[in-house]
Short mmCIF file of C-alpha atoms and ligand atoms in Angstrom, two decimals:
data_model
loop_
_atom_site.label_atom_id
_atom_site.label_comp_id
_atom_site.label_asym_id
_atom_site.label_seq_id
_atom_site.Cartn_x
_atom_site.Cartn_y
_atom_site.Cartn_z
CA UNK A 6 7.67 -8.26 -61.46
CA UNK A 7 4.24 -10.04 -62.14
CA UNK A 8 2.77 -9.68 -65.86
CA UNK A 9 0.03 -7.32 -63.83
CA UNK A 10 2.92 -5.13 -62.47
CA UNK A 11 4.39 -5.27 -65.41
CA UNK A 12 1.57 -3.87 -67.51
CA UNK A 13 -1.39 -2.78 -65.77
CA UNK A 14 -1.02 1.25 -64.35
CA UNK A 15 -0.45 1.50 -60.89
CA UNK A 16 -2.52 4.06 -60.15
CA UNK A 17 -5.28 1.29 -61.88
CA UNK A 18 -3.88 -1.46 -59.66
CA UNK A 19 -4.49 0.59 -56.63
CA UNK A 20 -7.95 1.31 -57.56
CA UNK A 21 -11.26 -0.73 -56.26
CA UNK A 22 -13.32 -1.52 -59.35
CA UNK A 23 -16.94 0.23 -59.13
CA UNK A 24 -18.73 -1.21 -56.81
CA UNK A 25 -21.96 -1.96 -57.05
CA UNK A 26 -23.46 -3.54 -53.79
CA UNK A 27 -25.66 -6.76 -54.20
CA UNK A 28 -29.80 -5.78 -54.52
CA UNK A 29 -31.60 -8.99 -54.81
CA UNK A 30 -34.99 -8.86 -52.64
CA UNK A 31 -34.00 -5.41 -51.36
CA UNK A 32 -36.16 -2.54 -51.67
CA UNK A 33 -34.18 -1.04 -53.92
CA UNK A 34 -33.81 2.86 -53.79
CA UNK A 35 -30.07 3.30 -54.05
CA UNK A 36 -29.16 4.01 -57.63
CA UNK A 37 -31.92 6.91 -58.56
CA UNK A 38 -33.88 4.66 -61.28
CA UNK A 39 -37.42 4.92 -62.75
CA UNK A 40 -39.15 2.29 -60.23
CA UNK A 41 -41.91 1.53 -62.78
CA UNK A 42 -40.91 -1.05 -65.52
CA UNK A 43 -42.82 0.35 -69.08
CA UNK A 44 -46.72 -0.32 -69.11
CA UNK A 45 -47.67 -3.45 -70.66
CA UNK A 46 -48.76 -1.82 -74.01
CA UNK A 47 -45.69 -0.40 -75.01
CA UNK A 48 -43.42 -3.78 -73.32
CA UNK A 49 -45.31 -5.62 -76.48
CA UNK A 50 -45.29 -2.75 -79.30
CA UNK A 51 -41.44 -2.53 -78.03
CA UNK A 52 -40.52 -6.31 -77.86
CA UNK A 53 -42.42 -6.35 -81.53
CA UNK A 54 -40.04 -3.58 -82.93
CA UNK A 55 -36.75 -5.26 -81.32
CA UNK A 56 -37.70 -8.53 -82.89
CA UNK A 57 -37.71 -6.91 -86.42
CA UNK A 58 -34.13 -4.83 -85.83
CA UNK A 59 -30.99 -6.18 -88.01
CA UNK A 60 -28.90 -7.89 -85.85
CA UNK A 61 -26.43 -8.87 -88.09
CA UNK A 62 -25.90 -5.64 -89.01
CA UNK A 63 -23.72 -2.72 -87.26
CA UNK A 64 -25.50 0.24 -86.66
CA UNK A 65 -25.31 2.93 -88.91
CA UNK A 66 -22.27 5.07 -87.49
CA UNK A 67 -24.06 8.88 -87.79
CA UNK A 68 -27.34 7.11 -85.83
CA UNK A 69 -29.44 9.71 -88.20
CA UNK A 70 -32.99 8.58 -86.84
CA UNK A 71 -31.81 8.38 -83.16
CA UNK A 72 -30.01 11.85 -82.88
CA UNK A 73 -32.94 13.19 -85.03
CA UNK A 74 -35.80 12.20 -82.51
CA UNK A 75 -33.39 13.52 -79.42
CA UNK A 76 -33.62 16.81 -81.33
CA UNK A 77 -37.27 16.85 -82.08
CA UNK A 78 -38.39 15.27 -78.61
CA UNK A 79 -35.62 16.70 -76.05
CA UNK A 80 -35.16 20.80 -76.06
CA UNK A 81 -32.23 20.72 -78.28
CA UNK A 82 -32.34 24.43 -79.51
CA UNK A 83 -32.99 24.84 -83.29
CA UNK A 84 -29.57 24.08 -85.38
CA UNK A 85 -27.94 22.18 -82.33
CA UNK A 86 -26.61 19.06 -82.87
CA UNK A 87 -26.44 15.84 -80.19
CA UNK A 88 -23.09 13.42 -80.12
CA UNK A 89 -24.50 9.87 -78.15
CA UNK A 90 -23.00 7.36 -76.08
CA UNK A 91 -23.59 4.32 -73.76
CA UNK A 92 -24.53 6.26 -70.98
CA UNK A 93 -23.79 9.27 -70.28
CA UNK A 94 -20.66 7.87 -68.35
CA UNK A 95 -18.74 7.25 -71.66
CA UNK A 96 -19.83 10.68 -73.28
CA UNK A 97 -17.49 11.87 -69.88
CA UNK A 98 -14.52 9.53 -71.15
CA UNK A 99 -15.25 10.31 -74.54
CA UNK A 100 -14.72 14.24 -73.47
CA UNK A 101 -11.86 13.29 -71.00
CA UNK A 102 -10.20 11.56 -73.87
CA UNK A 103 -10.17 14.24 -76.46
CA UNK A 104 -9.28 17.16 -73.87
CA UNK A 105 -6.38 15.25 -72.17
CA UNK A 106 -3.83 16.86 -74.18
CA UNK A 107 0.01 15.86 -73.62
CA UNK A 108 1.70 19.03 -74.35
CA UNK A 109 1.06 20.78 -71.20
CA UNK A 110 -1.28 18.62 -68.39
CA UNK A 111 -4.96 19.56 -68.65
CA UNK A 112 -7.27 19.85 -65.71
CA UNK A 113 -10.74 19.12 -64.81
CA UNK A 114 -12.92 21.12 -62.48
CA UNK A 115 -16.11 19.92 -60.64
CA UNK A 116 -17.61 21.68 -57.49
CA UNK A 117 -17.51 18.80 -54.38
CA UNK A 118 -19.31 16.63 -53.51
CA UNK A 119 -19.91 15.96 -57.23
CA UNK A 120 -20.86 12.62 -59.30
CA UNK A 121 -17.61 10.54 -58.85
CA UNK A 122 -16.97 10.04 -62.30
CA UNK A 123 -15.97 13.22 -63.20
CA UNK A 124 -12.67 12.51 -61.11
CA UNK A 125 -12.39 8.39 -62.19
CA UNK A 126 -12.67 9.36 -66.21
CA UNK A 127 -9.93 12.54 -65.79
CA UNK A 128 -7.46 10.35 -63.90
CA UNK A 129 -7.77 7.46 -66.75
CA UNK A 130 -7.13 10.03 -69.65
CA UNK A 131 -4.14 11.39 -67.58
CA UNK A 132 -5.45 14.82 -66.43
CA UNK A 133 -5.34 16.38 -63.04
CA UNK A 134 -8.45 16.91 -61.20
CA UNK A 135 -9.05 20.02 -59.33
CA UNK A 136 -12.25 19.30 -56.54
CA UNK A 137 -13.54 22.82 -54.89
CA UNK A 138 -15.63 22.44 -52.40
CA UNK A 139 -19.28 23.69 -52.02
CA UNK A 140 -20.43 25.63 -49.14
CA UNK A 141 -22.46 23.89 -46.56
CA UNK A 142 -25.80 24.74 -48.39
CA UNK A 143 -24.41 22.82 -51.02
CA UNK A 144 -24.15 26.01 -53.14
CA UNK A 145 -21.61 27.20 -55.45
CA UNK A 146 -18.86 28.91 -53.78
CA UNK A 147 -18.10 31.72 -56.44
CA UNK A 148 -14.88 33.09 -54.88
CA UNK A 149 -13.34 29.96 -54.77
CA UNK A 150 -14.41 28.64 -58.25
CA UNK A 151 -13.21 31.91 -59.69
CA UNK A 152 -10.22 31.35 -57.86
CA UNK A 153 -9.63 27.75 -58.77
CA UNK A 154 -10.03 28.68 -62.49
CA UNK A 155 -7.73 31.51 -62.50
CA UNK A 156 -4.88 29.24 -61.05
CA UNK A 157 -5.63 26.29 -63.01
CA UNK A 158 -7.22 27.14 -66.22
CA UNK A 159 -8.97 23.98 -66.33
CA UNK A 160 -10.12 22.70 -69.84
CA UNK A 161 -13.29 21.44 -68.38
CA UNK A 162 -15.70 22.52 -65.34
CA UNK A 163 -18.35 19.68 -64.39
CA UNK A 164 -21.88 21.59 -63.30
CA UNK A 165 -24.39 18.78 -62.15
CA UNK A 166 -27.79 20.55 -62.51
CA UNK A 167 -29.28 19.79 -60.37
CA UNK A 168 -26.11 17.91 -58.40
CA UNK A 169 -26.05 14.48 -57.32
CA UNK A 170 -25.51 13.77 -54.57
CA UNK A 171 -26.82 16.74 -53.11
CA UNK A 172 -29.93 17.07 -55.09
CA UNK A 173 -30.46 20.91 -55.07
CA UNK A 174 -29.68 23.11 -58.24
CA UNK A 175 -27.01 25.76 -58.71
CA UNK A 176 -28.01 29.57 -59.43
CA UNK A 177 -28.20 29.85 -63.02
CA UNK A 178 -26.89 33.21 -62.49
CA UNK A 179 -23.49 31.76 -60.64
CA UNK A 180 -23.16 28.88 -63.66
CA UNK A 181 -23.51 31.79 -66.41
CA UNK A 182 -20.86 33.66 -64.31
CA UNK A 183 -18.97 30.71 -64.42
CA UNK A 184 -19.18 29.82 -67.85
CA UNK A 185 -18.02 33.63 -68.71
CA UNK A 186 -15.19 33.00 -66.80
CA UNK A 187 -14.28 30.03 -68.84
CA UNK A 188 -15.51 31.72 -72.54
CA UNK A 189 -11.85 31.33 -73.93
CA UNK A 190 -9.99 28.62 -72.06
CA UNK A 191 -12.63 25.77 -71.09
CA UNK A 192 -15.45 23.69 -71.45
CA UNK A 193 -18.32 24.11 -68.89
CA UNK A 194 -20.60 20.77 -69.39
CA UNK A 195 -24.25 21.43 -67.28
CA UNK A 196 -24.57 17.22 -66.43
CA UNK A 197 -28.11 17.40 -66.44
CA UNK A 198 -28.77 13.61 -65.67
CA UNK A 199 -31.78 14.87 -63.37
CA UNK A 200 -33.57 16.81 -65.69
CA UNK A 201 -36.78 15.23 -65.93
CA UNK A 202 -36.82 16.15 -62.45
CA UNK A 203 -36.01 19.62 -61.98
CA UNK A 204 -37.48 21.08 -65.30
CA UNK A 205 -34.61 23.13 -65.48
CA UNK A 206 -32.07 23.32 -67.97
CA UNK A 207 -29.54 25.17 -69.89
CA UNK A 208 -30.23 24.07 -73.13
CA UNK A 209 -31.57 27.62 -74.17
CA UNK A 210 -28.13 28.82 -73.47
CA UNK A 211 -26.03 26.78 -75.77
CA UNK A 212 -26.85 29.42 -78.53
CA UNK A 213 -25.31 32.16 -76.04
CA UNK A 214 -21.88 30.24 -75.29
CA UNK A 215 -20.02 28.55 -77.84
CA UNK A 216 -18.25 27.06 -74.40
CA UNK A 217 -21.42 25.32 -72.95
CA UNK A 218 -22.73 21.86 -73.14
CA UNK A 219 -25.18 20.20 -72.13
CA UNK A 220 -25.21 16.42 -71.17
CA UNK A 221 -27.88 14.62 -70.34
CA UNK A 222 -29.02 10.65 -70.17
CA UNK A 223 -32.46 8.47 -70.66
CA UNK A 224 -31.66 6.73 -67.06
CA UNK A 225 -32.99 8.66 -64.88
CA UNK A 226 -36.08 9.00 -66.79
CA UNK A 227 -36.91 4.96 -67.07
CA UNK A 228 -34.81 3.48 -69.43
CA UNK A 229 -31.43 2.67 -67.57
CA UNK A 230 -30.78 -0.83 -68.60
CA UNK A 231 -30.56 0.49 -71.86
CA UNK A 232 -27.95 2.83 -71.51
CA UNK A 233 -28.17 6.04 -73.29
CA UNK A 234 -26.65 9.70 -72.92
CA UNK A 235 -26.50 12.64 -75.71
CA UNK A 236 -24.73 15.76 -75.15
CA UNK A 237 -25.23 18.87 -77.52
CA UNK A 238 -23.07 21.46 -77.70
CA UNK A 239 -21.39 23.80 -80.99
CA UNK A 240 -21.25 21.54 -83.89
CA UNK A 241 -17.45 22.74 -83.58
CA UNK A 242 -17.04 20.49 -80.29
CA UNK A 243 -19.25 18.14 -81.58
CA UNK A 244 -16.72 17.20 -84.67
CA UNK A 245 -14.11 16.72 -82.51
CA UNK A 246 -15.64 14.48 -79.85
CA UNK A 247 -16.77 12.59 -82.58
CA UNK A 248 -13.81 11.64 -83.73
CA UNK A 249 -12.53 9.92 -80.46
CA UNK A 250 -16.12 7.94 -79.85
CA UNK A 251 -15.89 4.72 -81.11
CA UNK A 252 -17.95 4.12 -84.07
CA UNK A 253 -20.41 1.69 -82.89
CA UNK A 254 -20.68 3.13 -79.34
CA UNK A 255 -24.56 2.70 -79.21
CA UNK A 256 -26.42 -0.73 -80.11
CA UNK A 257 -28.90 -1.62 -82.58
CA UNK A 258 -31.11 -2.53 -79.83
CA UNK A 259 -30.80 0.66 -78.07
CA UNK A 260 -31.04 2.71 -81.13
CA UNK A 261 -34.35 1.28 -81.69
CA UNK A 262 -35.54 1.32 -78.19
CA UNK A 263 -35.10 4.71 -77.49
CA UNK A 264 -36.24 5.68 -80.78
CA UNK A 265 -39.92 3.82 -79.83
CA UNK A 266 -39.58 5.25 -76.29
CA UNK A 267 -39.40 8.94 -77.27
CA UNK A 268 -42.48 8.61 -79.31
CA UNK A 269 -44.07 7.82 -76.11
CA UNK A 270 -42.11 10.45 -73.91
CA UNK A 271 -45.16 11.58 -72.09
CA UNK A 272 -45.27 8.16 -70.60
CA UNK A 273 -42.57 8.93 -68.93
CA UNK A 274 -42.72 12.32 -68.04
CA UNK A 275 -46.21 11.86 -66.35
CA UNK A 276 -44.14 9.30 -64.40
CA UNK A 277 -41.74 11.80 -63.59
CA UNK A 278 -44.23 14.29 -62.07
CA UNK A 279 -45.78 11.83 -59.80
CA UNK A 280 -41.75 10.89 -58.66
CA UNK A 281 -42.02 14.64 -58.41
CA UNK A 282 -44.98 14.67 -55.96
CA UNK A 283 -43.78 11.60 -54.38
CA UNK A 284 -40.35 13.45 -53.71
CA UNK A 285 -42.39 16.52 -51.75
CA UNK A 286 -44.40 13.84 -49.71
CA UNK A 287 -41.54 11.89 -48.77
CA UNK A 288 -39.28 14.86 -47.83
CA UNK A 289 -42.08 16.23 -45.73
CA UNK A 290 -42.63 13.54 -43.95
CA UNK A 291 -38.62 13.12 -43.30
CA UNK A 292 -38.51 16.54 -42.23
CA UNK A 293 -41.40 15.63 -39.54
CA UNK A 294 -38.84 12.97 -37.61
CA UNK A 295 -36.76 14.68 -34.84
CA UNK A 296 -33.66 14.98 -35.34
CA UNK A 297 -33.45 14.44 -39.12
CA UNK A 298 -33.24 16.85 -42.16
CA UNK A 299 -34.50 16.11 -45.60
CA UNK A 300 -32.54 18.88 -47.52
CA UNK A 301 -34.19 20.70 -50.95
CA UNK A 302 -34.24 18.20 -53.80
CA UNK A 303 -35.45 19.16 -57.72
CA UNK A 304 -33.26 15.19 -58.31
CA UNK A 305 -35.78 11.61 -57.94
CA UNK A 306 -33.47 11.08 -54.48
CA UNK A 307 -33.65 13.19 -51.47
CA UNK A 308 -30.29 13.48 -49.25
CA UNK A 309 -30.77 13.25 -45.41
CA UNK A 310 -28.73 14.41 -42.11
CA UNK A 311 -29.22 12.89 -39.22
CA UNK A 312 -27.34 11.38 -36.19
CA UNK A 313 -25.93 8.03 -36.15
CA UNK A 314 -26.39 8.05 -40.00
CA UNK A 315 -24.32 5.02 -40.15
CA UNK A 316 -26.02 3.02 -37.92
CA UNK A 317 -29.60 4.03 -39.93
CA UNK A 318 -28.27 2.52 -42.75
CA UNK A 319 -27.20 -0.34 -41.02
CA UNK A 320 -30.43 -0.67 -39.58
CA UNK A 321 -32.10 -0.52 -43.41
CA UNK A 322 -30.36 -3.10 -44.74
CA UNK A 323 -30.73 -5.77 -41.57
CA UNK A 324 -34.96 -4.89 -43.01
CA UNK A 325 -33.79 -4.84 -46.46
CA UNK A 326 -34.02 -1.74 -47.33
CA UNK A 327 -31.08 -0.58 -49.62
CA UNK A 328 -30.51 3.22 -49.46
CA UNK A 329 -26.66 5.09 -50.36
CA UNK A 330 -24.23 5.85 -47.48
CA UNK A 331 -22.57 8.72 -48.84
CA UNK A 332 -21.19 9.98 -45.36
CA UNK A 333 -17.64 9.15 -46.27
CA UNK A 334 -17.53 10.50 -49.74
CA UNK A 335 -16.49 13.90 -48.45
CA UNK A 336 -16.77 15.76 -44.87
CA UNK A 337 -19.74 17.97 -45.82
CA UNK A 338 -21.82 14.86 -46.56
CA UNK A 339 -21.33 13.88 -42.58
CA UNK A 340 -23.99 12.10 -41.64
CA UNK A 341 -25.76 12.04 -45.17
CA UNK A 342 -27.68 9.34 -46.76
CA UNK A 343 -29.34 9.54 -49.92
CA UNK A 344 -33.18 8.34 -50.75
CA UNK A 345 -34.00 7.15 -54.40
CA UNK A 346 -38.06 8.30 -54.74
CA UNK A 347 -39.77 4.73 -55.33
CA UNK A 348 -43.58 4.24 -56.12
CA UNK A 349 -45.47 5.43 -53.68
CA UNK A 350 -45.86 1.84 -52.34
CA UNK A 351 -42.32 1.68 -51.89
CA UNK A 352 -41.87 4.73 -50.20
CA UNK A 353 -44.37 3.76 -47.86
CA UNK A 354 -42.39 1.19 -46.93
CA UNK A 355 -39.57 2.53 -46.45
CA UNK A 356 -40.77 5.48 -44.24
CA UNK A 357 -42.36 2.47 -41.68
CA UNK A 358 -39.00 0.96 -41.80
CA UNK A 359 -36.63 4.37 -41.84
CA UNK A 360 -39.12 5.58 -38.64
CA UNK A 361 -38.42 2.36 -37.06
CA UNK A 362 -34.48 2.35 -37.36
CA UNK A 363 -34.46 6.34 -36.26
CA UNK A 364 -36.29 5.52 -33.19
CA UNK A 365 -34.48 2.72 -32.18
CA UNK A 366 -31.63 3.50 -29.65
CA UNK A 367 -28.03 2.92 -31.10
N1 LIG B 2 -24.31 12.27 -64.31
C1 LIG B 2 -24.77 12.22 -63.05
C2 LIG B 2 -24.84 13.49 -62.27
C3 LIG B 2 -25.17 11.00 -62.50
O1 LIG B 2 -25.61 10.97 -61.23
C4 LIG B 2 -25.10 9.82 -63.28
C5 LIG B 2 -25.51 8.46 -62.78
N2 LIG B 2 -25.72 8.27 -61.49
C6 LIG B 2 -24.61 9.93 -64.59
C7 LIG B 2 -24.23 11.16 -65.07
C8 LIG B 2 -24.42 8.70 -65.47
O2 LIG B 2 -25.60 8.29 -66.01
P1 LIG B 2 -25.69 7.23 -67.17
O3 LIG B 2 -24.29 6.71 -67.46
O4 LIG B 2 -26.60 6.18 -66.67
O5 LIG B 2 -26.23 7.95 -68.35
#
């Protein structure tokens, strides 16, 4: 046996590493960014603070100031606490890692199609994942979730609100009914990466259910490079993820960046209402072409169906135009590709272009 056989997982060694498909002079709406960089004011006030931030010095573990302005700036109800990570992708392992108990084999639950690392991060802490699918209008099928959580008893149920990649958001009713089911057994975490763009939330609920919380992340809104997610949930919980994130998790860099940014959080969110508008323009317009259907979005991408969906995307990139195939991440996403809103600019362009490949014979 090689030294990889030898020590590497198989189930790792069978695995294709995330890929993430090469963007340079693309226009770029694959990976639901912020399109606009920050405006030139606040690139200088922020390079100014960065330049002054201890380098040589770890962060300070309990990131006081950071968690403080999350609280202040983000919804956190009154007494709620936040726990932070580099993304919101390692709050998930963080939360994978703590539930995968060894004593009897924990399970994860997520509707389907769902974000993808809901699956990756419970394989890797050695739980089973349990997928239920949605129904075709991409909402929550109740009898089978009910069902799945009766027969599994899963210690965590994924709710992306709104989901990705289907865009639209679940009944808050159905979650609530969901998270009852689940009061004594399991974790329900509302992933609300898309916040900023659906104004919805269930932040007011944490309060309510002692088995709720809510993750969310600073991507979406405009800061992804810097990679930041915060979850709140019962200071209970929060102790105990604590203890498995490791202790310098976030930069000083980040810390500080986010810090400055929140200050200036209606920056962002006026940029998040015109992604908003953009969003009803563009899926108008989409819905106008024969033959294709922009389906309800409250995300900053818009998920299409349409024939010869492969070929489209095909099409896109030969004009370099970089949109997400997701036709083959699970049957009821046949035919589906999803749209990251741009500036209007950009999604100018890429309507001329997306018009041109869906008129073109195959
Ligand atoms: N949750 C959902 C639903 C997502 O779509 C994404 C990113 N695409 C994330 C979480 C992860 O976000 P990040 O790690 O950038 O915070």
């Amino acid at each position: 046996m090689s030294l990889i056989e030898t020590i590497i997982r198989s189930d790792v060694r069978e695995r294709e590493a995330y890929h993430v498909p090469e963007s340079g002079g693309y226009l770029k709406l694959d990976a639901m960014e912020n399109p606009w960089p920050l405006p030139e004011v606040m690139q200088q006030q922020m390079g100014d603070r960065l330049s002054h931030v201890a380098l040589n010095r770890y962060p300070i573990p309990n990131y006081m100031e950071l968690k403080a302005k999350i609280r202040e700036k983000l919804g956190v109800p009154p007494g709620y606490d936040v726990i932070v990570g580099n993304g919101s992708d390692e709050l998930i392992a963080i939360v994978s890692t703590a539930c995968a108990r060894q004593d009897r084999r924990a399970k994860v639950l997520a509707p389907l199609p769902a974000f993808v690392m809901y699956a990756q991060s419970a394989q890797f802490a050695g739980m089973d994942f349990v997928g239920v699918p949605l129904k075709p209008d991409f909402s929550l099928d109740m009898e089978a979730m009910r069902e799945a959580i009766r027969v599994h008893q899963p210690s965590i149920l994924y709710l992306a609100y709104p989901n990705n990649p289907t865009g639209n958001l679940f009944d808050t009713e159905d979650m609530l009914a969901l998270i009852e089911a689940m009061k004594d057994t399991g974790l329900v975490i509302s992933d609300e990466a898309y916040q900023p763009f659906a104004q919805a939330s269930m932040m007011p609920y944490l309060p309510r259910y002692p088995n709720l919380a809510v993750m969310r992340t600073v991507s979406k809104l405009g800061l992804a490079g810097v990679r930041l997610g915060y979850m709140s949930a019962s200071q209970e919980l929060l102790t105990e993820f604590d203890k498995v994130r490791p202790p310098y998790n976030v930069n000083v860099l980040t810390e500080s960046a986010v810090t400055y940014a929140l200050d200036h959080l209606e920056v962002f969110n006026e940029q998040a209402a015109m992604l908003r508008a953009e969003r009803e323009m563009l899926s108008a317009a989409l819905n106008a072409l024969p033959g294709v259907q922009a389906l309800p979005s409250s995300a900053n991408f818009i998920l299409v169906r349409l024939e010869n969906a492969d070929a489209v995307f095909e099409k896109l990139l030969a004009r370099k135009v970089l949109i997400k195939n997701v036709g083959k991440m699970h049957p009821l996403l046949e035919n589906c590709l999803r749209i990251t809103i741009g500036t209007p600019e950009e999604n100018r362009q890429f309507l001329e272009s997306f018009r041109a490949c869906v008129a073109q014979p195959v």
